[in-house]
Amino acid sequence: MTLQPIVSPEEWEAARQELLVEEKALMKERDALAAKRRRMPWMAIDKEYRFEGPAGGLSLLDLFEGRRQLIVYRAFYAPDVTTYPSTGGSYPERACDGCSFLADQVAHPAHLNARDTTLAFVSRAPQADVRGLQERMGWHLIPWYTLTDDFDADFGVDQMHGTNAFIRDGDRIFRTYFVSDRGDEQMGNTWNYLDITALGRQE
């Protein structure tokens, strides 16, 4: 291992303060970007989408669970998803590596729910396999539904994982934001989820 320069406490604190200036600037830029997201235009959702849940069929509106906002993560868990048997199993015991990493990071949903926001995962796997995966992995608190139509293709998550944010006005639903690829790896933390919603942190 190559060591960095070894310095006195005073020199270390001076270096930390110098870096802190840049960190604070980045924080302000991130806050400004979140504010810009909140001002994004909304796209009306006029098409009907259907999902399967533990108790049967549901609409996109049902996924809100009565709350104002909905965040939907498309997880790759299905028979045709590439897995790596040599490094720890395959479907149905195992889901996509990256999607599983994210699911492990998801914070308790109570704080999202308290801000009128619901988080849901969707994938192509049947509910029996989804429930088995949740049981094995301890992902009991994440509502996880089965895709039954072209929701994934319509919202940019048929070929890649991604997170869509929606808001509703009564029964009318609007898409407000979408993030995928590297940006999607930041999800899991309550604040990061709220920062992609139209209502933000609500503080």
XYZ file of N, CA, C and O in Angstrom:
812
model
N 0.845 -1.194 0.000
C 0.000 0.000 0.000
C 0.884 1.248 0.000
O 1.833 1.338 0.785
N 0.545 2.195 -0.866
C 1.274 3.463 -0.916
C 0.642 4.437 0.074
O -0.563 4.706 0.015
N 1.446 4.950 0.979
C 0.948 5.884 1.985
C 0.900 7.306 1.435
O 1.766 7.723 0.659
N -0.129 8.040 1.850
C -0.180 9.469 1.566
C 0.780 10.191 2.504
O 1.261 9.608 3.485
N 1.081 11.470 2.228
C 1.993 12.204 3.117
C 1.503 12.178 4.564
O 0.305 12.300 4.827
N 2.412 12.005 5.493
C 2.092 11.994 6.920
C 2.364 13.395 7.456
O 3.482 13.926 7.315
N 1.336 14.005 8.087
C 1.449 15.408 8.488
C 1.047 15.585 9.951
O 0.523 14.673 10.591
N 1.255 16.779 10.438
C 0.870 17.125 11.816
C -0.641 17.341 11.894
O -1.300 17.533 10.860
N -1.228 17.345 13.113
C -2.664 17.621 13.247
C -3.061 18.958 12.627
O -4.135 19.079 12.025
N -2.192 19.959 12.746
C -2.505 21.279 12.195
C -2.543 21.246 10.667
O -3.442 21.837 10.038
N -1.580 20.555 10.082
C -1.551 20.448 8.622
C -2.744 19.633 8.109
O -3.322 19.948 7.069
N -3.089 18.573 8.860
C -4.237 17.740 8.468
C -5.524 18.554 8.489
O -6.349 18.472 7.572
N -5.706 19.361 9.542
C -6.919 20.184 9.646
C -6.969 21.226 8.546
O -8.042 21.515 7.984
N -5.828 21.799 8.185
C -5.783 22.786 7.092
C -6.196 22.129 5.775
O -6.945 22.712 4.986
N -5.726 20.907 5.543
C -6.099 20.193 4.317
C -7.588 19.869 4.316
O -8.253 19.959 3.280
N -8.111 19.476 5.478
C -9.549 19.168 5.571
C -10.390 20.408 5.291
O -11.397 20.345 4.592
N -9.994 21.566 5.838
C -10.738 22.799 5.623
C -10.703 23.218 4.157
O -11.695 23.725 3.625
N -9.589 22.971 3.502
C -9.477 23.304 2.079
C -10.430 22.436 1.257
O -11.121 22.930 0.357
N -10.483 21.157 1.569
C -11.386 20.250 0.860
C -12.844 20.564 1.178
O -13.722 20.449 0.317
N -13.104 20.992 2.420
C -14.468 21.287 2.848
C -15.104 22.387 2.004
O -16.312 22.369 1.746
N -14.311 23.340 1.553
C -14.823 24.413 0.695
C -15.423 23.817 -0.578
O -16.526 24.180 -1.004
N -14.714 22.866 -1.186
C -15.211 22.213 -2.398
C -16.428 21.336 -2.105
O -17.364 21.268 -2.903
N -16.400 20.650 -0.968
C -17.538 19.794 -0.604
C -18.810 20.603 -0.395
O -19.901 20.204 -0.819
N -18.682 21.754 0.250
C -19.856 22.624 0.467
C -20.376 23.175 -0.854
O -21.593 23.297 -1.058
N -19.464 23.498 -1.755
C -19.875 23.992 -3.072
C -20.640 22.911 -3.825
O -21.669 23.179 -4.460
N -20.162 21.664 -3.743
C -20.845 20.549 -4.392
C -22.224 20.329 -3.775
O -23.197 20.068 -4.489
N -22.330 20.460 -2.463
C -23.616 20.291 -1.778
C -24.627 21.329 -2.268
O -25.789 21.012 -2.531
N -24.175 22.569 -2.416
C -25.069 23.625 -2.901
C -25.502 23.362 -4.337
O -26.651 23.603 -4.702
N -24.575 22.863 -5.154
C -24.913 22.508 -6.532
C -25.933 21.371 -6.564
O -26.862 21.376 -7.368
N -25.768 20.395 -5.679
C -26.701 19.269 -5.616
C -28.090 19.746 -5.188
O -29.098 19.311 -5.726
N -28.132 20.664 -4.226
C -29.418 21.227 -3.794
C -30.086 22.005 -4.924
O -31.306 21.930 -5.116
N -29.284 22.741 -5.676
C -29.829 23.516 -6.796
C -30.367 22.582 -7.879
O -31.412 22.859 -8.490
N -29.676 21.471 -8.110
C -30.128 20.507 -9.102
C -31.440 19.842 -8.660
O -32.344 19.627 -9.475
N -31.550 19.531 -7.373
C -32.795 18.948 -6.850
C -33.953 19.933 -7.019
O -35.078 19.537 -7.354
N -33.687 21.213 -6.807
C -34.725 22.229 -6.999
C -35.146 22.304 -8.464
O -36.330 22.479 -8.778
N -34.190 22.141 -9.358
C -34.499 22.142 -10.795
C -35.357 20.933 -11.152
O -36.264 21.021 -11.980
N -35.072 19.787 -10.533
C -35.908 18.598 -10.757
C -37.353 18.871 -10.353
O -38.285 18.437 -11.006
N -37.538 19.553 -9.228
C -38.901 19.826 -8.743
C -39.675 20.717 -9.707
O -40.907 20.722 -9.701
N -38.958 21.465 -10.526
C -39.606 22.345 -11.509
C -39.759 21.687 -12.878
O -40.215 22.332 -13.823
N -39.376 20.408 -12.977
C -39.541 19.681 -14.242
C -41.020 19.651 -14.637
O -41.894 19.560 -13.767
N -41.318 19.709 -15.932
C -42.718 19.549 -16.349
C -43.192 18.126 -16.073
O -42.371 17.212 -15.911
N -44.499 17.941 -16.013
C -45.085 16.627 -15.752
C -45.624 16.041 -17.053
O -46.121 16.764 -17.917
N -45.543 14.721 -17.154
C -46.078 14.020 -18.316
C -47.289 13.204 -17.881
O -47.182 12.353 -16.985
N -48.436 13.471 -18.471
C -49.661 12.757 -18.102
C -49.579 11.299 -18.535
O -49.106 10.985 -19.629
N -50.045 10.401 -17.672
C -50.092 8.968 -17.966
C -51.547 8.611 -18.257
O -52.381 8.550 -17.344
N -51.853 8.390 -19.527
C -53.222 8.080 -19.933
C -53.439 6.596 -20.192
O -54.567 6.134 -20.292
N -52.358 5.856 -20.305
C -52.441 4.423 -20.593
C -52.665 3.640 -19.303
O -52.142 4.003 -18.243
N -53.422 2.552 -19.398
C -53.668 1.697 -18.238
C -52.557 0.652 -18.140
O -52.223 0.002 -19.136
N -51.998 0.501 -16.953
C -50.986 -0.528 -16.719
C -51.466 -1.445 -15.607
O -52.118 -1.004 -14.653
N -51.114 -2.718 -15.728
C -51.538 -3.718 -14.746
C -50.330 -4.451 -14.178
O -49.361 -4.729 -14.887
N -50.415 -4.747 -12.901
C -49.363 -5.444 -12.180
C -49.989 -6.570 -11.371
O -51.183 -6.541 -11.066
N -49.182 -7.543 -11.013
C -49.619 -8.593 -10.108
C -48.928 -8.393 -8.771
O -47.713 -8.178 -8.714
N -49.727 -8.464 -7.701
C -49.179 -8.380 -6.358
C -49.535 -9.610 -5.562
O -50.173 -10.532 -6.084
N -49.167 -9.656 -4.299
C -49.469 -10.826 -3.464
C -50.957 -11.158 -3.400
O -51.334 -12.322 -3.246
N -51.809 -10.122 -3.531
C -53.256 -10.348 -3.418
C -53.970 -10.301 -4.759
O -55.202 -10.285 -4.811
N -53.210 -10.257 -5.880
C -53.846 -10.237 -7.197
C -53.479 -9.027 -8.016
O -52.464 -8.375 -7.789
N -54.354 -8.695 -8.989
C -54.074 -7.635 -9.938
C -54.213 -6.239 -9.354
O -55.067 -5.995 -8.496
N -53.367 -5.333 -9.843
C -53.409 -3.941 -9.407
C -53.147 -3.020 -10.592
O -52.501 -3.406 -11.567
N -53.609 -1.793 -10.463
C -53.327 -0.751 -11.444
C -52.132 0.070 -10.963
O -51.685 -0.061 -9.808
N -51.631 0.942 -11.831
C -50.561 1.853 -11.415
C -51.031 2.729 -10.262
O -50.282 2.994 -9.317
N -52.277 3.163 -10.318
C -52.829 3.983 -9.229
C -52.808 3.226 -7.909
O -52.522 3.799 -6.857
N -53.089 1.934 -7.948
C -53.073 1.128 -6.724
C -51.693 1.104 -6.080
O -51.575 1.017 -4.844
N -50.646 1.170 -6.902
C -49.294 1.102 -6.363
C -48.970 2.295 -5.466
O -48.071 2.219 -4.617
N -49.692 3.399 -5.624
C -49.475 4.568 -4.766
C -49.859 4.281 -3.316
O -49.414 4.977 -2.408
N -50.709 3.286 -3.085
C -51.210 2.943 -1.748
C -51.866 4.152 -1.067
O -51.751 4.335 0.146
N -52.536 4.971 -1.877
C -53.251 6.115 -1.342
C -52.402 7.352 -1.124
O -52.933 8.400 -0.741
N -51.106 7.259 -1.354
C -50.225 8.414 -1.135
C -50.137 9.273 -2.396
O -50.578 8.892 -3.453
N -49.544 10.431 -2.254
C -49.493 11.417 -3.340
C -48.431 11.073 -4.383
O -48.591 11.331 -5.572
N -47.304 10.515 -3.934
C -46.196 10.253 -4.837
C -45.846 8.762 -4.858
O -46.068 8.048 -3.876
N -45.265 8.332 -5.979
C -44.846 6.947 -6.150
C -43.478 6.919 -6.831
O -43.256 7.600 -7.830
N -42.577 6.120 -6.274
C -41.267 5.880 -6.870
C -41.223 4.404 -7.251
O -41.470 3.535 -6.402
N -40.923 4.118 -8.512
C -40.921 2.734 -8.997
C -39.540 2.378 -9.522
O -39.041 3.000 -10.464
N -38.938 1.363 -8.903
C -37.647 0.851 -9.360
C -37.863 -0.433 -10.144
O -38.522 -1.350 -9.669
N -37.299 -0.506 -11.332
C -37.389 -1.701 -12.153
C -36.203 -2.597 -11.815
O -35.049 -2.296 -12.135
N -36.467 -3.691 -11.119
C -35.430 -4.653 -10.763
C -35.399 -5.783 -11.779
O -36.454 -6.251 -12.217
N -34.209 -6.229 -12.143
C -34.087 -7.339 -13.077
C -34.048 -8.652 -12.297
O -33.024 -9.054 -11.760
N -35.218 -9.250 -12.230
C -35.365 -10.551 -11.581
C -36.395 -11.328 -12.378
O -37.595 -11.035 -12.331
N -35.919 -12.290 -13.153
C -36.784 -13.074 -14.031
C -35.958 -14.229 -14.591
O -34.723 -14.201 -14.530
N -36.610 -15.239 -15.142
C -35.872 -16.403 -15.657
C -34.827 -16.076 -16.714
O -33.809 -16.753 -16.813
N -35.052 -15.010 -17.503
C -34.118 -14.709 -18.587
C -33.047 -13.696 -18.205
O -32.272 -13.261 -19.057
N -32.974 -13.317 -16.933
C -31.944 -12.375 -16.500
C -30.628 -13.120 -16.335
O -30.581 -14.212 -15.789
N -29.552 -12.522 -16.835
C -28.237 -13.151 -16.742
C -27.785 -13.213 -15.296
O -27.772 -12.207 -14.586
N -27.430 -14.408 -14.848
C -26.831 -14.574 -13.532
C -25.550 -15.373 -13.679
O -25.221 -15.835 -14.758
N -24.837 -15.537 -12.606
C -23.514 -16.134 -12.666
C -23.429 -17.302 -11.692
O -23.001 -17.136 -10.548
N -23.823 -18.501 -12.135
C -23.859 -19.658 -11.241
C -22.535 -19.939 -10.548
O -22.514 -20.411 -9.420
N -21.416 -19.626 -11.208
C -20.111 -19.933 -10.609
C -19.794 -19.047 -9.415
O -18.887 -19.337 -8.647
N -20.529 -17.943 -9.274
C -20.229 -17.016 -8.167
C -21.396 -16.862 -7.216
O -21.501 -15.846 -6.539
N -22.308 -17.829 -7.175
C -23.312 -17.732 -6.116
C -24.741 -17.960 -6.517
O -25.624 -17.351 -5.937
N -25.025 -18.804 -7.483
C -26.404 -19.160 -7.741
C -27.000 -18.495 -8.959
O -26.399 -17.638 -9.578
N -28.204 -18.915 -9.290
C -28.910 -18.383 -10.447
C -30.392 -18.269 -10.110
O -30.818 -18.580 -9.004
N -31.167 -17.796 -11.071
C -32.610 -17.640 -10.876
C -33.217 -19.009 -10.558
O -32.838 -20.004 -11.168
N -34.172 -19.111 -9.611
C -34.834 -18.027 -8.881
C -34.183 -17.655 -7.552
O -34.682 -16.785 -6.839
N -33.064 -18.313 -7.215
C -32.420 -17.995 -5.937
C -31.744 -16.634 -5.947
O -31.505 -16.045 -4.903
N -31.470 -16.140 -7.135
C -30.648 -14.941 -7.234
C -31.208 -13.980 -8.271
O -31.706 -14.401 -9.310
N -31.105 -12.687 -7.979
C -31.507 -11.636 -8.916
C -30.259 -10.970 -9.493
O -29.131 -11.344 -9.165
N -30.461 -9.980 -10.324
C -29.369 -9.177 -10.871
C -28.481 -8.652 -9.741
O -28.978 -8.217 -8.700
N -27.165 -8.698 -9.942
C -26.226 -8.249 -8.914
C -26.481 -6.810 -8.483
O -26.575 -6.505 -7.289
N -26.551 -5.904 -9.471
C -26.723 -4.491 -9.146
C -28.056 -4.198 -8.478
O -28.125 -3.405 -7.530
N -29.116 -4.840 -8.959
C -30.441 -4.636 -8.365
C -30.476 -5.148 -6.930
O -31.105 -4.553 -6.054
N -29.788 -6.259 -6.692
C -29.729 -6.812 -5.336
C -28.936 -5.895 -4.413
O -29.315 -5.693 -3.255
N -27.856 -5.336 -4.932
C -27.055 -4.392 -4.151
C -27.922 -3.221 -3.719
O -27.897 -2.789 -2.560
N -28.714 -2.698 -4.665
C -29.583 -1.569 -4.346
C -30.641 -1.963 -3.325
O -30.886 -1.239 -2.361
N -31.272 -3.132 -3.512
C -32.315 -3.565 -2.582
C -31.782 -3.692 -1.162
O -32.480 -3.376 -0.193
N -30.532 -4.129 -1.032
C -29.917 -4.235 0.293
C -29.756 -2.874 0.959
O -29.656 -2.793 2.188
N -29.684 -1.804 0.164
C -29.445 -0.464 0.708
C -30.726 0.299 1.040
O -30.658 1.359 1.657
N -31.878 -0.192 0.598
C -33.114 0.571 0.750
C -33.435 0.795 2.229
O -33.513 -0.158 3.014
N -33.611 2.058 2.577
C -33.922 2.429 3.960
C -35.360 2.038 4.312
O -36.186 1.786 3.429
N -35.657 2.000 5.590
C -37.016 1.707 6.038
C -37.976 2.707 5.380
O -37.723 3.911 5.388
N -39.075 2.229 4.788
C -39.964 3.123 4.032
C -40.797 4.075 4.883
O -41.478 4.942 4.333
N -40.743 3.956 6.203
C -41.592 4.799 7.051
C -41.358 6.282 6.804
O -42.304 7.079 6.825
N -40.115 6.653 6.547
C -39.814 8.076 6.359
C -40.318 8.585 5.009
O -40.768 9.733 4.897
N -40.264 7.741 3.972
C -40.878 8.104 2.699
C -42.394 8.185 2.863
O -43.026 9.148 2.402
N -42.966 7.185 3.495
C -44.421 7.150 3.682
C -44.910 8.364 4.448
O -45.979 8.916 4.145
N -44.144 8.806 5.445
C -44.524 9.982 6.237
C -44.535 11.245 5.389
O -45.185 12.229 5.747
N -43.838 11.209 4.260
C -43.816 12.337 3.329
C -44.679 12.039 2.104
O -44.422 12.526 1.009
N -45.714 11.232 2.329
C -46.742 10.979 1.315
C -46.168 10.343 0.050
O -46.623 10.620 -1.066
N -45.164 9.471 0.235
C -44.460 8.870 -0.890
C -44.348 7.361 -0.685
O -43.997 6.907 0.400
N -44.633 6.604 -1.734
C -44.526 5.149 -1.704
C -43.408 4.704 -2.628
O -43.260 5.222 -3.734
N -42.619 3.730 -2.174
C -41.589 3.107 -2.999
C -42.053 1.705 -3.367
O -42.556 0.966 -2.516
N -41.881 1.327 -4.647
C -42.222 -0.020 -5.092
C -41.167 -0.524 -6.062
O -40.583 0.263 -6.820
N -40.919 -1.820 -6.030
C -40.075 -2.493 -7.015
C -40.988 -3.252 -7.971
O -42.042 -3.745 -7.562
N -40.571 -3.357 -9.230
C -41.297 -4.177 -10.202
C -40.289 -5.017 -10.977
O -39.147 -4.610 -11.184
N -40.719 -6.194 -11.401
C -39.877 -7.060 -12.216
C -40.762 -8.035 -12.978
O -41.978 -8.052 -12.808
N -40.144 -8.860 -13.818
C -40.891 -9.816 -14.639
C -41.147 -11.144 -13.934
O -41.916 -11.966 -14.419
N -40.532 -11.388 -12.807
C -40.689 -12.666 -12.108
C -42.101 -12.819 -11.566
O -42.728 -11.841 -11.137
N -42.640 -14.041 -11.555
C -43.948 -14.269 -10.946
C -43.899 -14.046 -9.441
O -42.834 -14.123 -8.821
N -45.051 -13.772 -8.861
C -45.117 -13.426 -7.450
C -44.573 -14.513 -6.522
O -43.970 -14.211 -5.494
N -44.758 -15.761 -6.856
C -44.246 -16.829 -5.997
C -42.722 -16.742 -5.879
O -42.163 -16.912 -4.788
N -42.052 -16.435 -6.988
C -40.596 -16.304 -6.960
C -40.174 -15.024 -6.249
O -39.176 -15.003 -5.518
N -40.928 -13.950 -6.462
C -40.640 -12.684 -5.775
C -40.706 -12.876 -4.267
O -39.813 -12.455 -3.523
N -41.759 -13.521 -3.792
C -41.906 -13.742 -2.348
C -40.766 -14.604 -1.805
O -40.249 -14.359 -0.711
N -40.357 -15.615 -2.584
C -39.240 -16.448 -2.158
C -37.953 -15.661 -2.043
O -37.180 -15.834 -1.086
N -37.701 -14.776 -3.017
C -36.500 -13.944 -2.993
C -36.526 -12.989 -1.800
O -35.526 -12.830 -1.093
N -37.676 -12.353 -1.581
C -37.788 -11.440 -0.445
C -37.539 -12.161 0.877
O -36.893 -11.626 1.775
N -38.044 -13.359 0.984
C -37.847 -14.146 2.204
C -36.375 -14.485 2.407
O -35.832 -14.333 3.503
N -35.712 -14.914 1.345
C -34.298 -15.291 1.453
C -33.410 -14.100 1.759
O -32.442 -14.208 2.509
N -33.741 -12.964 1.157
C -32.861 -11.795 1.251
C -33.249 -10.817 2.358
O -32.524 -9.869 2.630
N -34.419 -11.004 2.965
C -34.839 -10.096 4.023
C -35.410 -8.781 3.525
O -35.413 -7.787 4.252
N -35.918 -8.774 2.294
C -36.462 -7.544 1.704
C -37.973 -7.459 1.927
O -38.748 -7.181 1.011
N -38.411 -7.683 3.136
C -39.843 -7.785 3.437
C -40.575 -6.449 3.312
O -41.778 -6.428 3.059
N -39.877 -5.342 3.515
C -40.538 -4.042 3.588
C -40.696 -3.368 2.226
O -41.312 -2.313 2.132
N -40.132 -3.963 1.188
C -40.227 -3.374 -0.149
C -41.420 -3.989 -0.879
O -41.396 -5.183 -1.188
N -42.469 -3.221 -1.181
C -43.544 -3.759 -2.032
C -42.971 -4.106 -3.403
O -42.297 -3.278 -4.018
N -43.243 -5.330 -3.869
C -42.595 -5.802 -5.098
C -43.658 -6.452 -5.982
O -44.268 -7.436 -5.596
N -43.837 -5.905 -7.179
C -44.920 -6.330 -8.063
C -44.378 -6.935 -9.354
O -43.240 -6.679 -9.753
N -45.221 -7.711 -10.003
C -44.863 -8.361 -11.258
C -45.407 -7.562 -12.439
O -46.601 -7.226 -12.475
N -44.534 -7.251 -13.398
C -44.945 -6.580 -14.631
C -45.755 -7.543 -15.496
O -45.396 -8.704 -15.646
N -46.831 -7.032 -16.078
C -47.668 -7.884 -16.926
C -47.837 -7.322 -18.333
O -48.460 -7.963 -19.182
N -47.319 -6.116 -18.579
C -47.510 -5.476 -19.884
C -46.236 -4.745 -20.288
O -45.148 -5.142 -19.905
N -46.383 -3.644 -21.041
C -45.206 -2.939 -21.551
C -44.839 -1.715 -20.726
O -44.255 -0.763 -21.239
N -45.160 -1.709 -19.445
C -44.756 -0.618 -18.555
C -43.253 -0.384 -18.640
O -42.793 0.756 -18.734
N -42.465 -1.462 -18.592
C -41.011 -1.308 -18.603
C -40.521 -0.662 -19.900
O -39.671 0.230 -19.877
N -41.055 -1.083 -21.040
C -40.649 -0.491 -22.314
C -41.084 0.967 -22.417
O -40.346 1.816 -22.934
N -42.261 1.278 -21.916
C -42.786 2.644 -22.010
C -42.035 3.625 -21.118
O -42.035 4.829 -21.384
N -41.400 3.104 -20.049
C -40.754 4.010 -19.100
C -39.240 3.813 -19.016
O -38.617 4.139 -18.012
N -38.650 3.302 -20.113
C -37.205 3.295 -20.245
C -36.464 2.273 -19.417
O -35.255 2.420 -19.181
N -37.170 1.222 -18.960
C -36.510 0.253 -18.084
C -36.678 -1.180 -18.589
O -36.700 -2.123 -17.806
N -36.775 -1.346 -19.906
C -36.870 -2.701 -20.442
C -35.492 -3.315 -20.664
O -35.327 -4.526 -20.591
N -34.480 -2.465 -20.908
C -33.128 -2.965 -21.146
C -32.158 -2.634 -20.023
O -31.045 -3.164 -19.977
N -32.546 -1.760 -19.131
C -31.657 -1.304 -18.059
C -32.492 -0.975 -16.831
O -33.625 -0.520 -16.952
N -31.904 -1.206 -15.662
C -32.593 -0.820 -14.424
C -32.809 0.688 -14.422
O -32.090 1.430 -15.104
N -33.748 1.159 -13.657
C -34.010 2.590 -13.574
C -35.111 2.885 -12.585
O -35.861 1.994 -12.177
N -35.199 4.143 -12.187
C -36.168 4.592 -11.195
C -37.016 5.708 -11.783
O -36.477 6.726 -12.229
N -38.328 5.508 -11.795
C -39.274 6.520 -12.251
C -40.006 7.115 -11.062
O -40.329 6.403 -10.101
N -40.271 8.409 -11.128
C -41.050 9.088 -10.089
C -42.366 9.572 -10.684
O -42.398 10.081 -11.816
N -43.441 9.392 -9.924
C -44.781 9.786 -10.352
C -45.452 10.594 -9.240
O -45.099 10.486 -8.068
N -46.435 11.375 -9.648
C -47.285 12.087 -8.691
C -48.715 11.956 -9.175
O -48.957 11.743 -10.377
N -49.657 12.034 -8.266
C -51.056 11.950 -8.686
C -51.839 13.154 -8.167
O -51.527 13.732 -7.124
N -52.839 13.500 -8.941
C -53.804 14.530 -8.564
C -55.158 13.851 -8.632
O -55.717 13.695 -9.719
N -55.644 13.366 -7.496
C -56.825 12.512 -7.515
C -56.473 11.206 -8.204
O -55.539 10.519 -7.808
N -57.188 10.881 -9.275
C -56.911 9.662 -10.034
C -56.018 9.912 -11.246
O -55.699 8.976 -11.976
N -55.623 11.137 -11.469
C -54.749 11.453 -12.598
C -53.298 11.261 -12.177
O -52.876 11.739 -11.127
N -52.539 10.558 -13.031
C -51.149 10.237 -12.720
C -50.225 10.944 -13.706
O -50.501 11.011 -14.901
N -49.089 11.439 -13.169
C -48.108 12.135 -13.989
C -46.713 11.592 -13.694
O -46.376 11.316 -12.542
N -45.936 11.446 -14.745
C -44.522 11.096 -14.584
C -43.747 12.388 -14.359
O -43.895 13.353 -15.115
N -42.903 12.424 -13.329
C -42.198 13.660 -12.998
C -40.688 13.577 -13.172
O -40.031 14.598 -13.356
N -40.118 12.340 -13.114
C -38.662 12.240 -13.237
C -38.260 10.802 -13.543
O -39.003 9.859 -13.265
N -37.072 10.639 -14.099
C -36.519 9.313 -14.389
C -35.009 9.363 -14.263
O -34.364 10.308 -14.719
N -34.424 8.348 -13.646
C -32.974 8.235 -13.542
C -32.583 6.776 -13.759
O -33.291 5.863 -13.334
N -31.444 6.570 -14.449
C -30.962 5.217 -14.696
C -29.440 5.225 -14.717
O -28.798 6.254 -14.493
N -28.853 4.059 -14.990
C -27.408 3.901 -15.091
C -26.707 4.380 -13.815
O -27.147 4.072 -12.722
N -25.640 5.164 -13.952
C -24.863 5.565 -12.789
C -25.675 6.383 -11.786
O -25.462 6.277 -10.579
N -26.589 7.207 -12.257
C -27.396 7.997 -11.330
C -28.261 7.141 -10.429
O -28.567 7.504 -9.291
N -28.642 5.975 -10.935
C -29.519 5.084 -10.194
C -28.832 4.431 -9.003
O -29.480 3.995 -8.060
N -27.518 4.370 -9.018
C -26.799 3.723 -7.924
C -26.879 4.532 -6.624
O -26.570 4.017 -5.548
N -27.286 5.787 -6.724
C -27.412 6.626 -5.530
C -28.707 6.362 -4.764
O -28.899 6.866 -3.660
N -29.603 5.593 -5.355
C -30.893 5.353 -4.717
C -30.739 4.383 -3.541
O -29.758 3.673 -3.417
N -31.777 4.364 -2.697
C -31.763 3.542 -1.487
C -31.864 4.412 -0.251
O -32.573 4.090 0.703
N -31.181 5.535 -0.275
C -31.222 6.495 0.818
C -32.501 7.331 0.738
O -32.895 7.786 -0.341
N -33.161 7.542 1.863
C -34.426 8.284 1.872
C -34.292 9.664 1.247
O -35.128 10.086 0.447
N -33.222 10.386 1.602
C -33.067 11.746 1.082
C -32.873 11.738 -0.428
O -33.415 12.589 -1.142
N -32.101 10.784 -0.934
C -31.893 10.723 -2.382
C -33.180 10.389 -3.117
O -33.432 10.904 -4.209
N -34.000 9.515 -2.535
C -35.306 9.247 -3.141
C -36.154 10.514 -3.169
O -36.736 10.873 -4.199
N -36.230 11.214 -2.054
C -37.059 12.422 -2.004
C -36.551 13.487 -2.969
O -37.342 14.254 -3.525
N -35.242 13.534 -3.170
C -34.656 14.551 -4.058
C -35.004 14.337 -5.528
O -34.774 15.226 -6.351
N -35.543 13.148 -5.889
C -35.964 12.963 -7.286
C -37.469 13.128 -7.446
O -37.990 12.946 -8.541
N -38.173 13.472 -6.373
C -39.622 13.630 -6.452
C -40.023 15.071 -6.678
O -39.250 16.006 -6.401
N -41.236 15.264 -7.146
C -41.748 16.610 -7.427
C -41.927 17.433 -6.164
O -41.805 18.658 -6.181
N -42.206 16.765 -5.037
C -42.422 17.488 -3.772
C -41.161 17.611 -2.946
O -41.142 18.299 -1.922
N -40.081 16.950 -3.361
C -38.801 17.095 -2.684
C -38.808 16.608 -1.243
O -39.579 15.721 -0.872
N -37.950 17.214 -0.438
C -37.798 16.790 0.956
C -38.921 17.294 1.864
O -39.030 16.880 3.008
N -39.679 18.268 1.392
C -40.828 18.793 2.125
C -40.426 19.340 3.497
O -41.088 19.107 4.503
N -39.341 20.067 3.520
C -38.861 20.660 4.778
C -38.864 22.170 4.676
O -38.608 22.714 3.593
